[in-house]
Short mmCIF file of C-alpha atoms in Angstrom, two decimals:
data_model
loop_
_atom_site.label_atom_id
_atom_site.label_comp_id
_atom_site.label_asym_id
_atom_site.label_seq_id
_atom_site.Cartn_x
_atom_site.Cartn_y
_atom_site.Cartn_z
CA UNK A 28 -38.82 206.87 -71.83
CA UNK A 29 -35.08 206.27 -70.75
CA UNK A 30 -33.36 204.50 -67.83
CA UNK A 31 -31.01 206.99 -66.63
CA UNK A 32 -29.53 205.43 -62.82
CA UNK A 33 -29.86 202.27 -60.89
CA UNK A 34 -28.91 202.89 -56.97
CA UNK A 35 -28.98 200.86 -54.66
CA UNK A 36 -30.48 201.21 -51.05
CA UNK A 37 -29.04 199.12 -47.90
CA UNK A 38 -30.70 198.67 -44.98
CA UNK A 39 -29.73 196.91 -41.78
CA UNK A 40 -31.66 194.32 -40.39
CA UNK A 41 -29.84 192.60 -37.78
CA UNK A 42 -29.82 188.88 -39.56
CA UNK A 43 -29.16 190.23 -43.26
CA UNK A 44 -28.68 193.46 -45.13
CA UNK A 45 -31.79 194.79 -46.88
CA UNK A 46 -30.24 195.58 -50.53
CA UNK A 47 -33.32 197.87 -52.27
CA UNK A 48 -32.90 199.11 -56.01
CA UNK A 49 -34.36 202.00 -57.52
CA UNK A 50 -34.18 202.11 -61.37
CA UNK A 51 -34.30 205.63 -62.29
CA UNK A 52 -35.85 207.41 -65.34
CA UNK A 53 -35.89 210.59 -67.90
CA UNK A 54 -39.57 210.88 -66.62
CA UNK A 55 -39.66 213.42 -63.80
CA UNK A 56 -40.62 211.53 -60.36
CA UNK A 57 -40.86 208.09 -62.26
CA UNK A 58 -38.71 205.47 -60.80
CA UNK A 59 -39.27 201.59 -59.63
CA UNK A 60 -38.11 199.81 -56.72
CA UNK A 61 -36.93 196.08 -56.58
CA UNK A 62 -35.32 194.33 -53.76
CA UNK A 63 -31.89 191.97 -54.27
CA UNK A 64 -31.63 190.98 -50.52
CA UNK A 65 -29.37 187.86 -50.57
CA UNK A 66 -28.05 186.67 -47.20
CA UNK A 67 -24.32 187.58 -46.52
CA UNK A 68 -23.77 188.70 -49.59
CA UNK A 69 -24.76 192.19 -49.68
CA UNK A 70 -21.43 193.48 -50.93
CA UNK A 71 -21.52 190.96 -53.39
CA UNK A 72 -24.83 191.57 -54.61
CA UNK A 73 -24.32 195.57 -54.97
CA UNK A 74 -21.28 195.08 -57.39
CA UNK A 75 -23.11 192.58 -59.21
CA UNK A 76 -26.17 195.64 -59.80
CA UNK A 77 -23.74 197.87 -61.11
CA UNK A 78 -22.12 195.25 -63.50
CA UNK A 79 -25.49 194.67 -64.40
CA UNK A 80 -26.07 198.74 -65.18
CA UNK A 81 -24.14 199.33 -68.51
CA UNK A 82 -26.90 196.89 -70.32
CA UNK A 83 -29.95 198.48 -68.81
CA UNK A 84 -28.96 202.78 -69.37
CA UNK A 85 -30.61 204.47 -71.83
CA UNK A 86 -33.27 201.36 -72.39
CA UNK A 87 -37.13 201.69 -72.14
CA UNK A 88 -38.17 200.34 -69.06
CA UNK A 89 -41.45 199.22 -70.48
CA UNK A 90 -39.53 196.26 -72.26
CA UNK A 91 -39.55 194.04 -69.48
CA UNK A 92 -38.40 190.75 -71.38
CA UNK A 93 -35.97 192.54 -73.70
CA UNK A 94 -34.44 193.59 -70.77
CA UNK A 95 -34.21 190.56 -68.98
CA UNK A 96 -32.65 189.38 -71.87
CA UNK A 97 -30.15 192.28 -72.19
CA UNK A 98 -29.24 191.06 -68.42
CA UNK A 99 -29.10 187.38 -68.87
CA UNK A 100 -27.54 186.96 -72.32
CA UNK A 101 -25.01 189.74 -72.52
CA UNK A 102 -23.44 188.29 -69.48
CA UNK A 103 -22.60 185.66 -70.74
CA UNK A 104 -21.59 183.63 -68.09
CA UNK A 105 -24.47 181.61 -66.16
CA UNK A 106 -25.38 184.21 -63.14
CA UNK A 107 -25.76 181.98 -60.02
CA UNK A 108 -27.53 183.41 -57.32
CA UNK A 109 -25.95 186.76 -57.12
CA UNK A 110 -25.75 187.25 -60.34
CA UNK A 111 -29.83 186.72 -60.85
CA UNK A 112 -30.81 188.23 -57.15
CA UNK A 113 -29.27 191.61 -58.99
CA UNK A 114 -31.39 190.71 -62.00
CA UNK A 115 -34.21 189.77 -60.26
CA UNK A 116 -34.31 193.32 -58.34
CA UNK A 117 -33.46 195.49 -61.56
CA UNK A 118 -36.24 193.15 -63.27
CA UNK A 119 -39.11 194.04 -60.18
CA UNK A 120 -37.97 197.52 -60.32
CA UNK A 121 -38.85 198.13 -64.01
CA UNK A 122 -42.80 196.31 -63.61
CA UNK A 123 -43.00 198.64 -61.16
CA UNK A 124 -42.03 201.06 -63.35
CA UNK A 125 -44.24 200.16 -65.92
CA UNK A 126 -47.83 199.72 -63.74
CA UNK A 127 -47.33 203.32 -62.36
CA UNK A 128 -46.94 204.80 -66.26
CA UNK A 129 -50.06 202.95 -66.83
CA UNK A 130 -51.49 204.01 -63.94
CA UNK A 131 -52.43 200.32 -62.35
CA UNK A 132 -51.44 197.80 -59.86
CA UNK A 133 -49.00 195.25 -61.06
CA UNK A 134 -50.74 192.38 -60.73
CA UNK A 135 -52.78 193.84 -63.76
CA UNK A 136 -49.60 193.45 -65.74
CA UNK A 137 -49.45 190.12 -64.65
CA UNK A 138 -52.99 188.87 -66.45
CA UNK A 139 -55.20 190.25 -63.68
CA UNK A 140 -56.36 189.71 -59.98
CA UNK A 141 -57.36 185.67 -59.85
CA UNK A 142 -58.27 185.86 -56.23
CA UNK A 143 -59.84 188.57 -53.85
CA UNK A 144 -57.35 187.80 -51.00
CA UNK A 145 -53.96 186.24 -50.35
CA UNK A 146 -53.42 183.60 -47.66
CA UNK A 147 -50.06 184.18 -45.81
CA UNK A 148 -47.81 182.55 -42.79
CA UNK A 149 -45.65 183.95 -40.60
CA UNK A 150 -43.21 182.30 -38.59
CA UNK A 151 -42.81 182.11 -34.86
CA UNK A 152 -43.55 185.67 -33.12
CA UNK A 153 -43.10 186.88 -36.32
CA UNK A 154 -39.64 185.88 -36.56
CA UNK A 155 -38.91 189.26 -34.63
CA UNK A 156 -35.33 189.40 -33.39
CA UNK A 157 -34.35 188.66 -30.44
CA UNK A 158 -37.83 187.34 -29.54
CA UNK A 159 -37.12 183.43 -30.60
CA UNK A 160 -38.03 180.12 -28.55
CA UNK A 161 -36.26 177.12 -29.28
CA UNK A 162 -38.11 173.83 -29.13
CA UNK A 163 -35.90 172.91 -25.51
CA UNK A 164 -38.85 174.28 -23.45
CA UNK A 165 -41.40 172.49 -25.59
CA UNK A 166 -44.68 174.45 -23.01
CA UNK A 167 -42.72 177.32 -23.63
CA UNK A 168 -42.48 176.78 -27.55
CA UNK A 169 -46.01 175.84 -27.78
CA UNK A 170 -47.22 179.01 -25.96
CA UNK A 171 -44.77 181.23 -28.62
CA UNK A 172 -46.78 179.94 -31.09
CA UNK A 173 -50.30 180.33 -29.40
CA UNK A 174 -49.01 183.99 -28.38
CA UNK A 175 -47.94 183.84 -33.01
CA UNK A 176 -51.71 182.42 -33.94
CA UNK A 177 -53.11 185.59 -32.03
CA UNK A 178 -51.52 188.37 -34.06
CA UNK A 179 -54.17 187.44 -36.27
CA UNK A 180 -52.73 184.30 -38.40
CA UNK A 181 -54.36 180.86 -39.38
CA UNK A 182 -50.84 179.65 -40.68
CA UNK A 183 -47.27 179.08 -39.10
CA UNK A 184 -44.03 177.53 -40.24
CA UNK A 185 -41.61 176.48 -37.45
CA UNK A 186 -38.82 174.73 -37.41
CA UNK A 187 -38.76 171.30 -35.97
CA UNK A 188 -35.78 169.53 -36.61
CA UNK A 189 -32.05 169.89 -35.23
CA UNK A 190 -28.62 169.70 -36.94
CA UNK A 191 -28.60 165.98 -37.93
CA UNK A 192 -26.42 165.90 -41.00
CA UNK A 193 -26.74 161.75 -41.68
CA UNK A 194 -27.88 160.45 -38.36
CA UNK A 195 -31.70 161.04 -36.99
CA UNK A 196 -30.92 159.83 -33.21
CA UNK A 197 -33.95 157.74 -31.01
CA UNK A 198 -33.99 160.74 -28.50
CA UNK A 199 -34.12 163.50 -31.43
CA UNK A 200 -36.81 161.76 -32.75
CA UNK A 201 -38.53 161.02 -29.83
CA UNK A 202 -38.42 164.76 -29.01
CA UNK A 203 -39.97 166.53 -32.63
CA UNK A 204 -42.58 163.85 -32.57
CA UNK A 205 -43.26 165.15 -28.70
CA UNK A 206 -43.07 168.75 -29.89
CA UNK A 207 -44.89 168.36 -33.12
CA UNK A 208 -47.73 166.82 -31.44
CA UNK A 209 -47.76 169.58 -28.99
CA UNK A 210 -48.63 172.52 -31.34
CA UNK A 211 -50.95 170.58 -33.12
CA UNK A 212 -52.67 169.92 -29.71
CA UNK A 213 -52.19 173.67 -28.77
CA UNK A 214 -53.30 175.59 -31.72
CA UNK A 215 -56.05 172.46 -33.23
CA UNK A 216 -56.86 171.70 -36.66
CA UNK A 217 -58.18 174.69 -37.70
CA UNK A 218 -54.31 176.08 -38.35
CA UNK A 219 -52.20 175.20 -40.94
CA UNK A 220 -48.50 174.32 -39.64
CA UNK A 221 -45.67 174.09 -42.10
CA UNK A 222 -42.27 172.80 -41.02
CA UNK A 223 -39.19 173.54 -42.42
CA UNK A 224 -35.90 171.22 -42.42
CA UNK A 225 -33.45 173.75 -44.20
CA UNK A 226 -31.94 171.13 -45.88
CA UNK A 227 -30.11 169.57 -42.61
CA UNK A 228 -30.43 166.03 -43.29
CA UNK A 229 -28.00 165.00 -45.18
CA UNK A 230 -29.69 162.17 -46.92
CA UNK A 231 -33.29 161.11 -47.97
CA UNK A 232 -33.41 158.42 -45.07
CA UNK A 233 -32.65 161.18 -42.23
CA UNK A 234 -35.20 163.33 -44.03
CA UNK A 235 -37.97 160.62 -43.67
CA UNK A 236 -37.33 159.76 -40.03
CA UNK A 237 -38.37 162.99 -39.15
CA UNK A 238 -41.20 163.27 -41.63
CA UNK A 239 -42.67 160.57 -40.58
CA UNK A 240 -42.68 161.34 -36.71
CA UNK A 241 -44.10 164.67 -37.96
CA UNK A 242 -46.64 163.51 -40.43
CA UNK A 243 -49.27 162.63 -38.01
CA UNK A 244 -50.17 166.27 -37.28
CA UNK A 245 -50.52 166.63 -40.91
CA UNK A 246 -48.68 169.91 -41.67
CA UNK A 247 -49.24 171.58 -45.03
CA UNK A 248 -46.10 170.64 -46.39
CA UNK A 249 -42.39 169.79 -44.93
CA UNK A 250 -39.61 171.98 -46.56
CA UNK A 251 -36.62 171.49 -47.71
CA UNK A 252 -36.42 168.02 -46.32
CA UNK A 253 -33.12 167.21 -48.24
CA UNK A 254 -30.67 169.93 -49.48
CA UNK A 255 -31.53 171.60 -52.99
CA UNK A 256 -30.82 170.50 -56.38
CA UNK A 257 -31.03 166.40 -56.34
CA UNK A 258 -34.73 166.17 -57.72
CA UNK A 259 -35.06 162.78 -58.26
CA UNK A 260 -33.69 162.38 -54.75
CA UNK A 261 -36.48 164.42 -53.67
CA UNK A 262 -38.90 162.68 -55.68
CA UNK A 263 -37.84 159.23 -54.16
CA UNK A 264 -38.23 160.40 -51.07
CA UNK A 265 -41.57 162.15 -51.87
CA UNK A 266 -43.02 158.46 -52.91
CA UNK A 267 -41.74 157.14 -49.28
CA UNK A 268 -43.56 159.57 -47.50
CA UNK A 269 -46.99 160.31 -46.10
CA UNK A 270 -46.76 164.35 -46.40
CA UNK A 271 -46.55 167.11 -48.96
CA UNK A 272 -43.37 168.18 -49.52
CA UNK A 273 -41.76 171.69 -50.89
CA UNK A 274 -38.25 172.91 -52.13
CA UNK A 275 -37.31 176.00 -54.30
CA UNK A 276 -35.80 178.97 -52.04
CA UNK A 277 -32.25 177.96 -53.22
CA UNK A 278 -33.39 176.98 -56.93
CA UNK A 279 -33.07 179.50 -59.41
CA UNK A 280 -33.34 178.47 -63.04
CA UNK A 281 -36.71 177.17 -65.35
CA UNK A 282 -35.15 174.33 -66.04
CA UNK A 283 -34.21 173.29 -62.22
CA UNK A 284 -38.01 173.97 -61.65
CA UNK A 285 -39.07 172.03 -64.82
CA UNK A 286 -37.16 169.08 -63.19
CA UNK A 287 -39.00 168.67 -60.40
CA UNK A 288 -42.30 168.81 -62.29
CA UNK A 289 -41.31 166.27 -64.73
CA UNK A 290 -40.02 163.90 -62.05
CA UNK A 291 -43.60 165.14 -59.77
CA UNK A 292 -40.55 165.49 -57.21
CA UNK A 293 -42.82 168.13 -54.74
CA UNK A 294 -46.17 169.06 -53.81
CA UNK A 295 -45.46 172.86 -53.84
CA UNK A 296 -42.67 175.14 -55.36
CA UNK A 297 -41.32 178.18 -53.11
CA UNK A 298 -39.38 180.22 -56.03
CA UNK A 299 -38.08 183.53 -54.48
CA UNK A 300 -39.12 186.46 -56.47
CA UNK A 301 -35.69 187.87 -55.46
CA UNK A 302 -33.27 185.21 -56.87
CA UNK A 303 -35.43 183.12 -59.68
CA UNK A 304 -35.27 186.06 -62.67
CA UNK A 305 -38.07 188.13 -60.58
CA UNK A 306 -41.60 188.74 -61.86
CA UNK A 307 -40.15 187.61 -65.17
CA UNK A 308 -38.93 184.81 -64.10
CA UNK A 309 -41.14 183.93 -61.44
CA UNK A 310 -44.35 183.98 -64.02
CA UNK A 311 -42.72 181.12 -66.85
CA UNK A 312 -41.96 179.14 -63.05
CA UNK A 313 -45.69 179.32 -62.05
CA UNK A 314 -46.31 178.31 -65.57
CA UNK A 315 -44.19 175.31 -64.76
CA UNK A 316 -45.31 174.29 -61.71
CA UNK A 317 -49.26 174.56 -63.34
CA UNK A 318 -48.18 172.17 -65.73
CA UNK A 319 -46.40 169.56 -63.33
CA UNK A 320 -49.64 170.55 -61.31
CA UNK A 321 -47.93 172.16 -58.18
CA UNK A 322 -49.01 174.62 -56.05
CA UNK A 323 -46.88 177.46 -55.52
CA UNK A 324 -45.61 179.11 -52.72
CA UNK A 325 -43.21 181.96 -52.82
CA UNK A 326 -40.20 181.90 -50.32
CA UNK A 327 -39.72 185.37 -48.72
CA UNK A 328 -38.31 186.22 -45.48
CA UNK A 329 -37.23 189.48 -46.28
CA UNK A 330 -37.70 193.15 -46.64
CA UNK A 331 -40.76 195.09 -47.69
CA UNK A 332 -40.45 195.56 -51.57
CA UNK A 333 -39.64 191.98 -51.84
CA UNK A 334 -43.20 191.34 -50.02
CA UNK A 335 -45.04 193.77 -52.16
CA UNK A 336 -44.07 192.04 -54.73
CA UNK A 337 -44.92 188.74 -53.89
CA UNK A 338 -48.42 190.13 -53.18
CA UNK A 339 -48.92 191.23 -56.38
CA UNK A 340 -47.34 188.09 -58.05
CA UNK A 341 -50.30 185.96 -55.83
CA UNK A 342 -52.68 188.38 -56.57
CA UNK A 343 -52.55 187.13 -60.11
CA UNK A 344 -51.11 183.44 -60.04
CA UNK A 345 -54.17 180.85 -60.38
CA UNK A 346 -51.66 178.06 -58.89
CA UNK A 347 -50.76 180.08 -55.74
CA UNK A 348 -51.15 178.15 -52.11
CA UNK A 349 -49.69 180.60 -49.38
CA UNK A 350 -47.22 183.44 -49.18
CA UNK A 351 -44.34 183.78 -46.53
CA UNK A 352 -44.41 186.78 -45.16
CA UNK A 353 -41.62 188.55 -42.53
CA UNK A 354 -43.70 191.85 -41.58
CA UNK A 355 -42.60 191.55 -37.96
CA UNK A 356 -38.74 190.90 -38.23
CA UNK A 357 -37.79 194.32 -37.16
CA UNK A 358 -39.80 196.71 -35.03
CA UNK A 359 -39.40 199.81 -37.68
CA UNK A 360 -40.82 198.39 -40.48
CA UNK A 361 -43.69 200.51 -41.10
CA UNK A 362 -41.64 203.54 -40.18
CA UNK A 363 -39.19 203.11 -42.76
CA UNK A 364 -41.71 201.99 -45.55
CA UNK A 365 -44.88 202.70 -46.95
CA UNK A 366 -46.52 199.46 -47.65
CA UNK A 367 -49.20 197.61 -48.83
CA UNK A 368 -49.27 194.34 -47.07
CA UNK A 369 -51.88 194.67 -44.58
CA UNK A 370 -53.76 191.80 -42.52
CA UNK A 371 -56.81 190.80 -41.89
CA UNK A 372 -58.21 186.74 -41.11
CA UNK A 373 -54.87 185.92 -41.91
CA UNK A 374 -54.68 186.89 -45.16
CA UNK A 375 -53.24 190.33 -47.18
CA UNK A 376 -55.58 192.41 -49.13
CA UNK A 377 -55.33 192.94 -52.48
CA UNK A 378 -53.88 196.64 -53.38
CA UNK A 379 -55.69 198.94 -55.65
CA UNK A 380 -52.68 201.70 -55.99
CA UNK A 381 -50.87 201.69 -59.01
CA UNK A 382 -47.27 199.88 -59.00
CA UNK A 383 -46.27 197.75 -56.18
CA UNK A 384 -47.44 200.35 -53.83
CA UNK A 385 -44.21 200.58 -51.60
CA UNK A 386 -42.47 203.50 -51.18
CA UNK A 387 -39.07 203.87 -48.79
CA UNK A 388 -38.69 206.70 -46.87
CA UNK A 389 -34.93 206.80 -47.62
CA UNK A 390 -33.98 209.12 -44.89
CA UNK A 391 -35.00 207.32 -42.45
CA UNK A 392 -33.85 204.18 -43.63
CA UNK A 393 -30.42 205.99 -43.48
CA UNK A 394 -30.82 206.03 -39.42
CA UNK A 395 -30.24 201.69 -40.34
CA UNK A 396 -26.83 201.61 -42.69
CA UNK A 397 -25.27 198.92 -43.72
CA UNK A 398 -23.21 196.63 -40.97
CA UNK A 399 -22.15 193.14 -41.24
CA UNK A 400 -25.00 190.67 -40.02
CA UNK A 401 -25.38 188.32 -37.31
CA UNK A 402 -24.94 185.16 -39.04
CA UNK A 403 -27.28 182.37 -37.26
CA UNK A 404 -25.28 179.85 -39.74
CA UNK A 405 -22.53 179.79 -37.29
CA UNK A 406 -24.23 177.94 -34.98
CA UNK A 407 -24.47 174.92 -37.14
CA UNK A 408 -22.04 173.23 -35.74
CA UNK A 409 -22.40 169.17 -34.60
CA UNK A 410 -21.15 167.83 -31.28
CA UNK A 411 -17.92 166.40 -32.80
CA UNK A 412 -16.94 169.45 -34.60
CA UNK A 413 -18.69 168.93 -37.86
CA UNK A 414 -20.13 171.81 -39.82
CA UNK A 415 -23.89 170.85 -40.49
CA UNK A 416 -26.39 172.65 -42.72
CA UNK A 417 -27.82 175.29 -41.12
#
């Protein structure tokens, strides 16, 4: 069997581009799909596939790591994140290449199904567009995510804290602890709330003001408290702190992950199957984080065949805590793609078809073409002019 074509797929989504792979090969009506959806960068991100396509022709696609290693080492230069999103897709694409030869689900490939359902957590209304509450209205917040909880989830992930960069003002404080203890109050202790600080304080004292106003309602773990890549920062401030804490979304190589679990810098890991090396990668990371005893729990707020695979990756990971899931973001999900993450008790089942199970209806997804996003990191802006983290 021979790789004969990678294309890539783009699909609008209002917030970022959808950027879907399909690794083609000699077999009639075998193929693969991956997913290399990197925020803003979609252009980027496509030339950076077909860079990536003169090591992968004419290859077996059933050599996953020889691959990889075609991809990684013949480029010579370290990939960064667009770079290793394109690998990661090309990567996902040829397991689920693989599985369907075989004839099984890919979390087979993966050592075998560990668990007989997979917790996930959405984010408010299902982060649908155009459908957001900010925290101003703090009744009207709290009812959002009552209204969330409903849609059949035990788990949330909001976002509590503003644009602070290195200052964590009294009446910022005052209001997260106010609004904090307001879902908890809403939804009880029965749900598991996760906040995440996208890395906008701009040092590890910032970051604990608002952890510790938020600890009380003990969520399941604060993200991104501090901005990526400083892991003994992060493991200082995980010592001063009464609260799991999680990073990984922007981290991308073993040895950034193997940091953290040497330095026991974070509770939980939240590699994205997308940008870390893909299934190849993201299996030597759960290894990692097993070791350094961390749960894991993949980052994924976007499309479909990123969120098939992350079921299948959790179907099989023993470490796994919770899966982010983005379902809801745009109202013509399911008619676009044939999927398998369905829900029930807040949780996905575990698919039985063989491969990843997705399958993109590719004329209608040409209805939603490519157009520059709406870029929410705009808005990160402080009141004397100062560009924040968003």
């Amino acid at each position: 069997m021979k790789i004969t074509a990678i294309r890539t797929v783009v699909v609008n989504a209002i917030h970022r581009n959808w950027v879907f792979v399909k690794v083609e090969t000699d077999q009639p009506g075998l193929y693969g799909w991956g997913e290399a959806t990197l925020e803003w960068k979609t252009r980027a991100v496509i030339g950076a596939v077909e860079d990536l396509e003169q090591f992968v022709l004419g290859q077996d696609p059933r050599r996953i790591e020889h691959i990889f290693a075609r991809m990684t080492k013949f480029s010579f230069w370290p990939l960064g994140s667009i770079g290793l999103t394109a690998v990661s897709a090309i990567d996902q694409a040829l397991w689920d290449i693989k599985a369907k030869d075989l004839g099984v689900p890919v979390w087979q490939l993966l050592g075998g199904q560990v668990r007989d359902r997979v917790r996930v957590y959405t984010h408010l209304r299902r982060a649908r567009i155009g459908a957001q509450v900010g925290t101003n209205d703090i009744g009207a917040f709290c009812a959002a995510v009552e209204e969330t909880i409903a849609m059949g989830y035990n788990a949330i992930k909001l976002g509590f804290v503003p644009y602070c960069a290195y200052e964590a003002t009294v009446p910022d404080l005052l209001h997260v602890e106010k609004t904090a203890m307001a879902v908890r109050e809403r939804v009880g202790p029965d749900v598991a709330i996760m906040t995440d600080f996208h890395g906008r304080p701009a040092s590890p004292e910032v970051a604990k003001a608002f952890i510790d106003v938020i600890a009380p309602i003990r969520p399941l773990f604060v993200e991104e408290p501090i901005q990526p890549g400083h892991a003994s920062a992060m493991a200082g401030l995980a010592r001063r702190v009464d609260c799991p804490l999680a990073t990984g979304e922007r981290l991308f190589t073993l040895r950034e992950f193997a940091e953290l679990a040497e330095l026991q810098a974070v509770a939980h890991i939240q590699p994205d199957l997308s940008h870390c090396g893909g299934l190849t990668g993201g299996k030597k990371i759960a290894a990692i984080a097993e070791a350094g005893q961390m749960g894991i729990a993949p980052h994924n707020p976007m499309g479909p065949v990123a969120g098939a695979v992350a079921l299948h990756f959790d179907v099989a990971t023993p470490n796994f805590l919770i899966q982010e899931e983005a379902v809801g973001l745009v109202p013509w999900f399911d008619e676009v793609f044939d999927h398998p993450m369905r829900l029930k008790d807040g949780c996905w089942e575990v698919p039985t078809g063989p491969g990843f199970g997705i399958e993109i209806n590719e004329e209608a997804a040409a209805r939603h073409p490519f157009a520059p996003e709406i870029v929410p990191a705009l808005e990160a802006v402080l009141g004397d002019g100062t560009i924040a983290s968003w």
